[in-house]
PDB file of C-alpha atoms in Angstrom:
ATOM      1  CA  MET A  26      22.922   6.107 -16.501  1.00 48.00           C
ATOM      2  CA  ALA A  27      20.648   8.877 -16.642  1.00 51.00           C
ATOM      3  CA  GLU A  28      20.527  11.015 -13.506  1.00 50.00           C
ATOM      4  CA  ARG A  29      17.073  11.869 -12.498  1.00 51.00           C
ATOM      5  CA  PRO A  30      16.650  14.256  -9.650  1.00 54.00           C
ATOM      6  CA  GLU A  31      13.242  12.290  -8.218  1.00 61.00           C
ATOM      7  CA  ASP A  32      12.631  11.914  -4.537  1.00 73.00           C
ATOM      8  CA  LEU A  33      12.919   8.606  -4.043  1.00 86.00           C
ATOM      9  CA  ASN A  34      12.461   8.888  -0.328  1.00 90.00           C
ATOM     10  CA  LEU A  35       9.918   6.810   1.959  1.00 94.00           C
ATOM     11  CA  PRO A  36       7.615   8.507   4.409  1.00 94.00           C
ATOM     12  CA  ASN A  37       9.455   9.573   7.587  1.00 93.00           C
ATOM     13  CA  ALA A  38       6.339   8.501  10.034  1.00 95.00           C
ATOM     14  CA  VAL A  39       6.263   5.113   8.697  1.00 96.00           C
ATOM     15  CA  ILE A  40       9.932   4.397   8.610  1.00 97.00           C
ATOM     16  CA  THR A  41       9.823   5.748  12.601  1.00 97.00           C
ATOM     17  CA  ARG A  42       7.402   3.654  13.402  1.00 97.00           C
ATOM     18  CA  ILE A  43       8.869   0.256  11.752  1.00 97.00           C
ATOM     19  CA  ILE A  44      12.195   1.279  13.791  1.00 97.00           C
ATOM     20  CA  LYS A  45      10.644   1.945  16.938  1.00 96.00           C
ATOM     21  CA  GLU A  46       8.466  -1.400  16.759  1.00 96.00           C
ATOM     22  CA  ALA A  47      11.850  -3.037  16.236  1.00 97.00           C
ATOM     23  CA  LEU A  48      13.802  -1.968  18.847  1.00 96.00           C
ATOM     24  CA  PRO A  49      13.386  -2.135  22.937  1.00 93.00           C
ATOM     25  CA  ASP A  50      11.451  -0.069  24.755  1.00 93.00           C
ATOM     26  CA  GLY A  51      12.766   3.400  25.759  1.00 92.00           C
ATOM     27  CA  VAL A  52      15.599   4.134  23.152  1.00 94.00           C
ATOM     28  CA  ASN A  53      15.828   7.496  21.400  1.00 94.00           C
ATOM     29  CA  ILE A  54      16.501   7.291  18.037  1.00 95.00           C
ATOM     30  CA  SER A  55      18.357  10.642  16.558  1.00 93.00           C
ATOM     31  CA  LYS A  56      16.931  12.446  13.654  1.00 92.00           C
ATOM     32  CA  GLU A  57      19.926  11.641  11.899  1.00 91.00           C
ATOM     33  CA  ALA A  58      19.913   8.047  12.816  1.00 93.00           C
ATOM     34  CA  ARG A  59      16.420   8.232  11.212  1.00 94.00           C
ATOM     35  CA  SER A  60      17.143   9.741   8.290  1.00 92.00           C
ATOM     36  CA  ALA A  61      20.077   7.459   7.233  1.00 92.00           C
ATOM     37  CA  ILE A  62      18.037   4.736   8.012  1.00 94.00           C
ATOM     38  CA  SER A  63      15.564   6.410   5.274  1.00 94.00           C
ATOM     39  CA  ARG A  64      17.615   6.862   2.757  1.00 92.00           C
ATOM     40  CA  ALA A  65      19.120   3.197   3.455  1.00 94.00           C
ATOM     41  CA  ALA A  66      16.325   1.769   2.835  1.00 95.00           C
ATOM     42  CA  SER A  67      15.531   3.582  -0.449  1.00 94.00           C
ATOM     43  CA  VAL A  68      18.904   2.092  -1.781  1.00 92.00           C
ATOM     44  CA  PHE A  69      17.758  -1.182  -0.517  1.00 95.00           C
ATOM     45  CA  VAL A  70      14.930  -1.268  -2.574  1.00 96.00           C
ATOM     46  CA  LEU A  71      16.959   0.582  -5.738  1.00 93.00           C
ATOM     47  CA  TYR A  72      19.468  -2.451  -5.280  1.00 93.00           C
ATOM     48  CA  ALA A  73      16.673  -5.142  -4.311  1.00 96.00           C
ATOM     49  CA  THR A  74      15.190  -3.968  -7.879  1.00 96.00           C
ATOM     50  CA  SER A  75      17.917  -4.062  -9.975  1.00 94.00           C
ATOM     51  CA  CYS A  76      19.201  -7.478  -8.638  1.00 95.00           C
ATOM     52  CA  ALA A  77      15.903  -8.592  -9.084  1.00 97.00           C
ATOM     53  CA  ASN A  78      15.410  -7.441 -12.499  1.00 96.00           C
ATOM     54  CA  ASN A  79      18.842  -9.772 -13.946  1.00 96.00           C
ATOM     55  CA  PHE A  80      16.586 -12.872 -13.035  1.00 97.00           C
ATOM     56  CA  ALA A  81      13.901 -11.430 -14.647  1.00 97.00           C
ATOM     57  CA  MET A  82      16.089 -10.777 -17.579  1.00 96.00           C
ATOM     58  CA  LYS A  83      17.983 -14.348 -17.230  1.00 96.00           C
ATOM     59  CA  GLY A  84      14.506 -15.947 -17.602  1.00 94.00           C
ATOM     60  CA  LYS A  85      13.337 -13.894 -20.779  1.00 96.00           C
ATOM     61  CA  ARG A  86      11.200 -12.106 -19.259  1.00 96.00           C
ATOM     62  CA  LYS A  87      10.096  -7.990 -18.896  1.00 95.00           C
ATOM     63  CA  THR A  88       8.320  -8.181 -15.825  1.00 97.00           C
ATOM     64  CA  LEU A  89       9.655  -8.709 -12.080  1.00 97.00           C
ATOM     65  CA  ASN A  90       7.645 -10.982 -10.042  1.00 97.00           C
ATOM     66  CA  ALA A  91       7.508 -12.430  -6.636  1.00 98.00           C
ATOM     67  CA  SER A  92      10.556 -15.276  -7.550  1.00 98.00           C
ATOM     68  CA  ASP A  93      12.590 -13.349  -9.013  1.00 98.00           C
ATOM     69  CA  VAL A  94      12.169 -10.463  -5.639  1.00 98.00           C
ATOM     70  CA  LEU A  95      13.010 -14.041  -3.377  1.00 98.00           C
ATOM     71  CA  SER A  96      16.042 -14.828  -5.509  1.00 98.00           C
ATOM     72  CA  ALA A  97      17.275 -11.118  -5.397  1.00 98.00           C
ATOM     73  CA  MET A  98      17.400 -11.543  -1.371  1.00 98.00           C
ATOM     74  CA  GLU A  99      19.408 -15.026  -1.695  1.00 97.00           C
ATOM     75  CA  GLU A 100      21.824 -13.476  -3.763  1.00 96.00           C
ATOM     76  CA  MET A 101      21.978 -10.016  -1.561  1.00 96.00           C
ATOM     77  CA  GLU A 102      22.602 -12.375   1.344  1.00 95.00           C
ATOM     78  CA  PHE A 103      19.188 -11.796   2.914  1.00 97.00           C
ATOM     79  CA  GLN A 104      18.258 -15.114   3.394  1.00 97.00           C
ATOM     80  CA  ARG A 105      16.652 -14.300   6.802  1.00 97.00           C
ATOM     81  CA  PHE A 106      14.341 -12.280   4.681  1.00 98.00           C
ATOM     82  CA  ILE A 107      13.316 -15.435   2.581  1.00 98.00           C
ATOM     83  CA  THR A 108      10.532 -17.398   4.834  1.00 98.00           C
ATOM     84  CA  PRO A 109       9.014 -14.213   6.270  1.00 97.00           C
ATOM     85  CA  LEU A 110       8.745 -13.027   2.861  1.00 98.00           C
ATOM     86  CA  LYS A 111       7.187 -16.382   1.871  1.00 98.00           C
ATOM     87  CA  GLU A 112       4.586 -16.237   4.408  1.00 97.00           C
ATOM     88  CA  ALA A 113       3.692 -12.610   3.569  1.00 97.00           C
ATOM     89  CA  LEU A 114       3.590 -14.064  -0.017  1.00 97.00           C
ATOM     90  CA  GLU A 115       1.272 -16.425   0.919  1.00 97.00           C
ATOM     91  CA  ALA A 116      -1.200 -14.244   3.080  1.00 96.00           C
ATOM     92  CA  TYR A 117      -0.946 -11.692   0.451  1.00 96.00           C
ATOM     93  CA  ARG A 118      -2.596 -14.601  -2.285  1.00 96.00           C
ATOM     94  CA  ARG A 119      -5.028 -15.657   0.146  1.00 95.00           C
ATOM     95  CA  GLU A 120      -6.222 -12.015   0.593  1.00 93.00           C
ATOM     96  CA  GLN A 121      -6.553 -11.628  -3.099  1.00 93.00           C
ATOM     97  CA  LYS A 122      -8.352 -14.803  -3.614  1.00 93.00           C
ATOM     98  CA  GLY A 123     -10.566 -13.845  -0.789  1.00 91.00           C
ATOM     99  CA  LYS A 124     -11.743 -10.554  -2.548  1.00 90.00           C
ATOM    100  CA  LYS A 125     -12.068 -11.967  -6.203  1.00 89.00           C
ATOM    101  CA  GLU A 126     -14.587 -14.349  -4.553  1.00 90.00           C
ATOM    102  CA  ALA A 127     -16.496 -12.072  -2.399  1.00 90.00           C
ATOM    103  CA  SER A 128     -16.574  -9.086  -5.542  1.00 90.00           C
ATOM    104  CA  GLU A 129     -18.091 -12.411  -7.814  1.00 90.00           C
ATOM    105  CA  GLN A 130     -20.568 -12.993  -5.136  1.00 91.00           C
ATOM    106  CA  LYS A 131     -21.671  -9.378  -4.978  1.00 89.00           C
ATOM    107  CA  LYS A 132     -22.067  -9.444  -8.380  1.00 89.00           C
ATOM    108  CA  LYS A 133     -24.208 -12.172  -8.378  1.00 88.00           C
ATOM    109  CA  ASP A 134     -26.202 -11.251  -5.187  1.00 88.00           C
ATOM    110  CA  LYS A 135     -26.387  -7.602  -6.803  1.00 86.00           C
ATOM    111  CA  ASP A 136     -27.998  -9.325 -10.076  1.00 85.00           C
ATOM    112  CA  LYS A 137     -30.539 -11.470  -8.528  1.00 83.00           C
ATOM    113  CA  LYS A 138     -31.657  -8.198  -6.610  1.00 79.00           C
ATOM    114  CA  THR A 139     -31.997  -6.211  -9.987  1.00 78.00           C
ATOM    115  CA  ASP A 140     -33.949  -8.668 -11.019  1.00 76.00           C
ATOM    116  CA  SER A 141     -36.377  -9.178  -8.171  1.00 76.00           C
ATOM    117  CA  GLU A 142     -36.722  -5.206  -8.245  1.00 76.00           C
ATOM    118  CA  GLU A 143     -37.824  -4.896 -11.784  1.00 72.00           C
ATOM    119  CA  GLN A 144     -40.390  -7.821 -11.150  1.00 72.00           C
ATOM    120  CA  ASP A 145     -41.790  -5.572  -8.430  1.00 71.00           C
ATOM    121  CA  ARG A 146     -42.001  -2.478 -10.142  1.00 69.00           C
ATOM    122  CA  SER A 147     -43.880  -4.065 -13.284  1.00 65.00           C
ATOM    123  CA  ARG A 148     -46.270  -6.322 -10.595  1.00 61.00           C
ATOM    124  CA  ASP A 149     -49.150  -4.381  -8.610  1.00 57.00           C
ATOM    125  CA  GLU A 150     -49.392  -4.529  -5.215  1.00 53.00           C
ATOM    126  CA  ASP A 151     -50.474  -7.958  -3.950  1.00 54.00           C
ATOM    127  CA  ASN A 152     -48.181 -10.949  -3.863  1.00 56.00           C
ATOM    128  CA  ASP A 153     -49.624 -12.920  -6.188  1.00 59.00           C
ATOM    129  CA  GLU A 154     -46.580 -16.064  -6.014  1.00 60.00           C
ATOM    130  CA  ASP A 155     -48.060 -17.815  -9.379  1.00 61.00           C
ATOM    131  CA  GLU A 156     -47.984 -14.274 -11.015  1.00 59.00           C
ATOM    132  CA  GLU A 157     -44.324 -14.039  -9.674  1.00 59.00           C
ATOM    133  CA  ARG A 158     -43.184 -17.494 -10.849  1.00 59.00           C
ATOM    134  CA  ILE A 159     -44.734 -17.134 -14.423  1.00 61.00           C
ATOM    135  CA  GLU A 160     -43.263 -13.672 -14.936  1.00 59.00           C
ATOM    136  CA  GLU A 161     -39.889 -15.517 -13.958  1.00 57.00           C
ATOM    137  CA  GLU A 162     -40.263 -18.318 -16.241  1.00 57.00           C
ATOM    138  CA  GLN A 163     -40.940 -15.778 -18.940  1.00 56.00           C
ATOM    139  CA  ASN A 164     -37.846 -13.683 -18.243  1.00 56.00           C
ATOM    140  CA  GLU A 165     -35.466 -16.813 -18.052  1.00 53.00           C
ATOM    141  CA  GLU A 166     -37.202 -17.931 -21.661  1.00 52.00           C
ATOM    142  CA  ASP A 167     -36.602 -14.267 -23.308  1.00 54.00           C
ATOM    143  CA  GLU A 168     -33.076 -14.969 -21.993  1.00 51.00           C
ATOM    144  CA  VAL A 169     -32.696 -18.029 -23.622  1.00 51.00           C
ATOM    145  CA  ASP A 170     -34.096 -16.686 -26.502  1.00 51.00           C
ATOM    146  CA  ASN A 171     -30.868 -13.733 -26.517  1.00 46.00           C
TER     147      ASN A 171
ATOM    148  CA  MET B   9      -2.335  -0.009 -10.189  1.00 49.00           C
ATOM    149  CA  ALA B  10      -3.848  -0.225  -7.019  1.00 46.00           C
ATOM    150  CA  ASP B  11      -2.006  -0.036  -3.988  1.00 45.00           C
ATOM    151  CA  VAL B  12      -4.993  -0.547  -1.629  1.00 42.00           C
ATOM    152  CA  ALA B  13      -4.611  -4.380  -1.458  1.00 43.00           C
ATOM    153  CA  VAL B  14      -2.255  -4.010   1.748  1.00 47.00           C
ATOM    154  CA  GLY B  15      -0.937  -1.290   3.928  1.00 48.00           C
ATOM    155  CA  LYS B  16      -1.989   0.462   7.257  1.00 47.00           C
ATOM    156  CA  ASP B  17      -6.240   0.940   7.308  1.00 49.00           C
ATOM    157  CA  LYS B  18      -7.633   4.046   9.063  1.00 45.00           C
ATOM    158  CA  CYS B  19      -7.513   2.120  12.441  1.00 45.00           C
ATOM    159  CA  GLY B  20      -4.144   1.451  12.182  1.00 42.00           C
ATOM    160  CA  GLU B  21      -4.990  -2.183  12.071  1.00 43.00           C
ATOM    161  CA  GLN B  22      -1.588  -4.214  11.401  1.00 49.00           C
ATOM    162  CA  ARG B  23      -1.722  -5.128   7.588  1.00 71.00           C
ATOM    163  CA  LEU B  24       0.758  -6.925   5.648  1.00 82.00           C
ATOM    164  CA  VAL B  25       2.841  -4.002   4.967  1.00 91.00           C
ATOM    165  CA  SER B  26       3.151  -0.565   6.309  1.00 94.00           C
ATOM    166  CA  LEU B  27       5.135   1.468   3.437  1.00 96.00           C
ATOM    167  CA  PRO B  28       3.246   2.425   1.006  1.00 95.00           C
ATOM    168  CA  LEU B  29       3.104   0.794  -2.447  1.00 96.00           C
ATOM    169  CA  SER B  30       3.004   3.522  -4.498  1.00 95.00           C
ATOM    170  CA  ARG B  31       6.215   5.153  -3.234  1.00 95.00           C
ATOM    171  CA  ILE B  32       7.792   1.919  -3.488  1.00 96.00           C
ATOM    172  CA  ARG B  33       6.765   1.441  -6.965  1.00 96.00           C
ATOM    173  CA  VAL B  34       8.153   4.863  -7.569  1.00 94.00           C
ATOM    174  CA  ILE B  35      11.396   4.162  -6.269  1.00 94.00           C
ATOM    175  CA  MET B  36      11.967   0.747  -8.539  1.00 95.00           C
ATOM    176  CA  LYS B  37      10.784   2.312 -11.424  1.00 94.00           C
ATOM    177  CA  SER B  38      13.740   4.785 -11.302  1.00 91.00           C
ATOM    178  CA  SER B  39      15.429   2.177 -12.333  1.00 89.00           C
ATOM    179  CA  PRO B  40      15.410   2.372 -16.084  1.00 87.00           C
ATOM    180  CA  GLU B  41      16.683  -1.125 -17.055  1.00 89.00           C
ATOM    181  CA  VAL B  42      12.952  -2.015 -15.677  1.00 93.00           C
ATOM    182  CA  SER B  43      10.241  -2.379 -18.037  1.00 92.00           C
ATOM    183  CA  SER B  44       7.457  -3.797 -15.310  1.00 95.00           C
ATOM    184  CA  ILE B  45       6.720  -4.826 -12.095  1.00 97.00           C
ATOM    185  CA  ASN B  46       4.078  -7.616 -10.985  1.00 96.00           C
ATOM    186  CA  GLN B  47       1.790  -6.884  -8.054  1.00 97.00           C
ATOM    187  CA  GLU B  48       3.386  -9.584  -5.579  1.00 97.00           C
ATOM    188  CA  ALA B  49       6.832  -8.152  -7.031  1.00 98.00           C
ATOM    189  CA  LEU B  50       5.784  -4.856  -5.570  1.00 98.00           C
ATOM    190  CA  VAL B  51       4.364  -6.286  -2.365  1.00 98.00           C
ATOM    191  CA  LEU B  52       7.418  -8.821  -1.560  1.00 98.00           C
ATOM    192  CA  THR B  53       9.531  -5.670  -2.443  1.00 98.00           C
ATOM    193  CA  ALA B  54       7.722  -3.578   0.093  1.00 98.00           C
ATOM    194  CA  LYS B  55       7.756  -6.592   2.849  1.00 98.00           C
ATOM    195  CA  ALA B  56      11.602  -6.778   1.987  1.00 98.00           C
ATOM    196  CA  THR B  57      12.758  -3.171   2.716  1.00 98.00           C
ATOM    197  CA  GLU B  58      10.204  -2.761   6.095  1.00 98.00           C
ATOM    198  CA  LEU B  59      12.134  -6.024   7.624  1.00 98.00           C
ATOM    199  CA  PHE B  60      15.587  -4.203   6.233  1.00 98.00           C
ATOM    200  CA  VAL B  61      14.943  -1.688   8.074  1.00 98.00           C
ATOM    201  CA  GLN B  62      14.132  -3.653  11.327  1.00 98.00           C
ATOM    202  CA  TYR B  63      17.331  -5.088  10.525  1.00 98.00           C
ATOM    203  CA  LEU B  64      19.554  -2.222  10.095  1.00 97.00           C
ATOM    204  CA  ALA B  65      18.061  -0.639  13.225  1.00 97.00           C
ATOM    205  CA  THR B  66      18.678  -3.676  15.537  1.00 96.00           C
ATOM    206  CA  TYR B  67      21.334  -4.576  14.208  1.00 96.00           C
ATOM    207  CA  SER B  68      23.478  -0.770  14.499  1.00 95.00           C
ATOM    208  CA  TYR B  69      21.952  -0.805  17.740  1.00 94.00           C
ATOM    209  CA  ARG B  70      23.186  -4.125  19.473  1.00 92.00           C
ATOM    210  CA  HIS B  71      26.915  -3.454  17.657  1.00 92.00           C
ATOM    211  CA  GLY B  72      27.177   0.407  18.581  1.00 86.00           C
ATOM    212  CA  SER B  73      28.489   2.394  21.221  1.00 81.00           C
ATOM    213  CA  GLY B  74      24.958   3.835  21.543  1.00 63.00           C
ATOM    214  CA  LYS B  75      23.334   0.724  23.639  1.00 61.00           C
ATOM    215  CA  GLU B  76      24.748   2.386  26.852  1.00 77.00           C
ATOM    216  CA  LYS B  77      23.049   5.297  26.525  1.00 72.00           C
ATOM    217  CA  LYS B  78      19.847   3.416  24.944  1.00 89.00           C
ATOM    218  CA  ALA B  79      20.116   5.550  21.880  1.00 93.00           C
ATOM    219  CA  LEU B  80      20.710   4.823  18.326  1.00 94.00           C
ATOM    220  CA  THR B  81      22.783   7.335  17.084  1.00 91.00           C
ATOM    221  CA  TYR B  82      24.036   8.123  13.291  1.00 91.00           C
ATOM    222  CA  SER B  83      27.644   6.661  13.947  1.00 89.00           C
ATOM    223  CA  ASP B  84      26.143   3.536  15.032  1.00 92.00           C
ATOM    224  CA  LEU B  85      24.595   3.385  11.539  1.00 92.00           C
ATOM    225  CA  ALA B  86      27.927   4.673   9.596  1.00 90.00           C
ATOM    226  CA  ASN B  87      30.215   2.114  11.756  1.00 90.00           C
ATOM    227  CA  THR B  88      27.352  -0.906  10.570  1.00 92.00           C
ATOM    228  CA  ALA B  89      27.986   0.314   6.532  1.00 90.00           C
ATOM    229  CA  GLU B  90      31.438   0.414   7.140  1.00 88.00           C
ATOM    230  CA  GLU B  91      32.275  -2.976   9.108  1.00 90.00           C
ATOM    231  CA  SER B  92      29.144  -5.338   7.996  1.00 92.00           C
ATOM    232  CA  GLU B  93      29.738  -7.315   5.045  1.00 91.00           C
ATOM    233  CA  THR B  94      26.043  -7.288   4.688  1.00 93.00           C
ATOM    234  CA  PHE B  95      25.707  -3.962   4.786  1.00 94.00           C
ATOM    235  CA  GLN B  96      28.418  -3.153   2.876  1.00 89.00           C
ATOM    236  CA  PHE B  97      26.438  -1.835  -0.062  1.00 88.00           C
ATOM    237  CA  LEU B  98      25.117   1.070   1.937  1.00 88.00           C
ATOM    238  CA  ALA B  99      28.791   2.278   1.937  1.00 82.00           C
ATOM    239  CA  ASP B 100      29.787   1.342  -1.934  1.00 67.00           C
ATOM    240  CA  LEU B 101      26.765   3.019  -3.559  1.00 55.00           C
ATOM    241  CA  GLN B 102      27.853   6.872  -4.492  1.00 41.00           C
ATOM    242  CA  ILE B 103      24.699   8.760  -3.568  1.00 39.00           C
ATOM    243  CA  THR B 104      24.613  12.522  -4.638  1.00 34.00           C
ATOM    244  CA  GLY B 105      28.550  12.544  -5.092  1.00 33.00           C
ATOM    245  CA  GLU B 106      29.697  11.190  -2.115  1.00 38.00           C
ATOM    246  CA  HIS B 107      29.769   8.449   0.425  1.00 39.00           C
ATOM    247  CA  SER B 108      26.470   6.753   0.923  1.00 42.00           C
ATOM    248  CA  LEU B 109      25.167   7.460   4.389  1.00 43.00           C
ATOM    249  CA  LEU B 110      27.480  10.442   5.308  1.00 37.00           C
ATOM    250  CA  GLN B 111      24.997  13.036   3.517  1.00 42.00           C
ATOM    251  CA  THR B 112      22.554  14.495   5.530  1.00 42.00           C
ATOM    252  CA  ASP B 113      20.911  16.782   2.951  1.00 46.00           C
ATOM    253  CA  GLY B 114      17.024  15.962   2.706  1.00 46.00           C
ATOM    254  CA  LYS B 115      17.096  14.516  -0.849  1.00 47.00           C
ATOM    255  CA  LEU B 116      18.267  11.201  -2.306  1.00 50.00           C
ATOM    256  CA  THR B 117      19.117  10.512  -5.875  1.00 48.00           C
ATOM    257  CA  VAL B 118      21.229   7.687  -6.999  1.00 47.00           C
ATOM    258  CA  ARG B 119      24.209   7.653  -9.341  1.00 45.00           C
ATOM    259  CA  LYS B 120      24.898   4.079  -9.585  1.00 44.00           C
ATOM    260  CA  THR B 121      28.237   2.919 -10.819  1.00 42.00           C
ATOM    261  CA  ARG B 122      27.649  -1.112 -12.093  1.00 42.00           C
ATOM    262  CA  LYS B 123      30.532  -3.506 -12.556  1.00 37.00           C
TER     263      LYS B 123
END
């Protein structure tokens, strides 16, 4: 297996914050302890990835997916993580769904706005609604022809 | 691939995951047998790593001798790696040549022996 001297370290600030939030207030964490936990976290990622990859390969897939990661946790005997992970996955999927819908809605709104702006420019200042309607109908017809 | 889906936003509001997905991805991809990683797998791995950090810290604190002094020290962690079955893998893997956690040099590079 090839050795690659990549920086596989996680940001200290984030690791420190996670540790502080997990431990009772007022507990001091030595620099060496923090450093060791950070390295352990990187090792954990590698181990989990390797494990998850085995599940992917068993399923004849080349892409690691969520269920591979969950299976890996089981395999590594971190069953306690499975429930919170499933919850996180649900939350993530909801968020993604919300974003997708929001951007689709934005696009719809943007298209509508662009149409009405073009009509404003081609029309003169007085607000003749009939004229607008006729123009809209013409636009629609044009679209249909296309 | 966008990492902006989850993570801490500018006002520090709690999001799904605090660890940077880009970095997690780098670590995952350093494994030569891995081809590609779906975004959900990336998010879950990041989240699992956070849970792991919490678990390792609290476990080591509870079982360690630093507890009386209200401190978490390096030896608490070394003990955990040696004595706990769950965390045994930290002692098993060879990292920068020698023992896993007992190296205090900055960089972490991995040389794995897989059975």
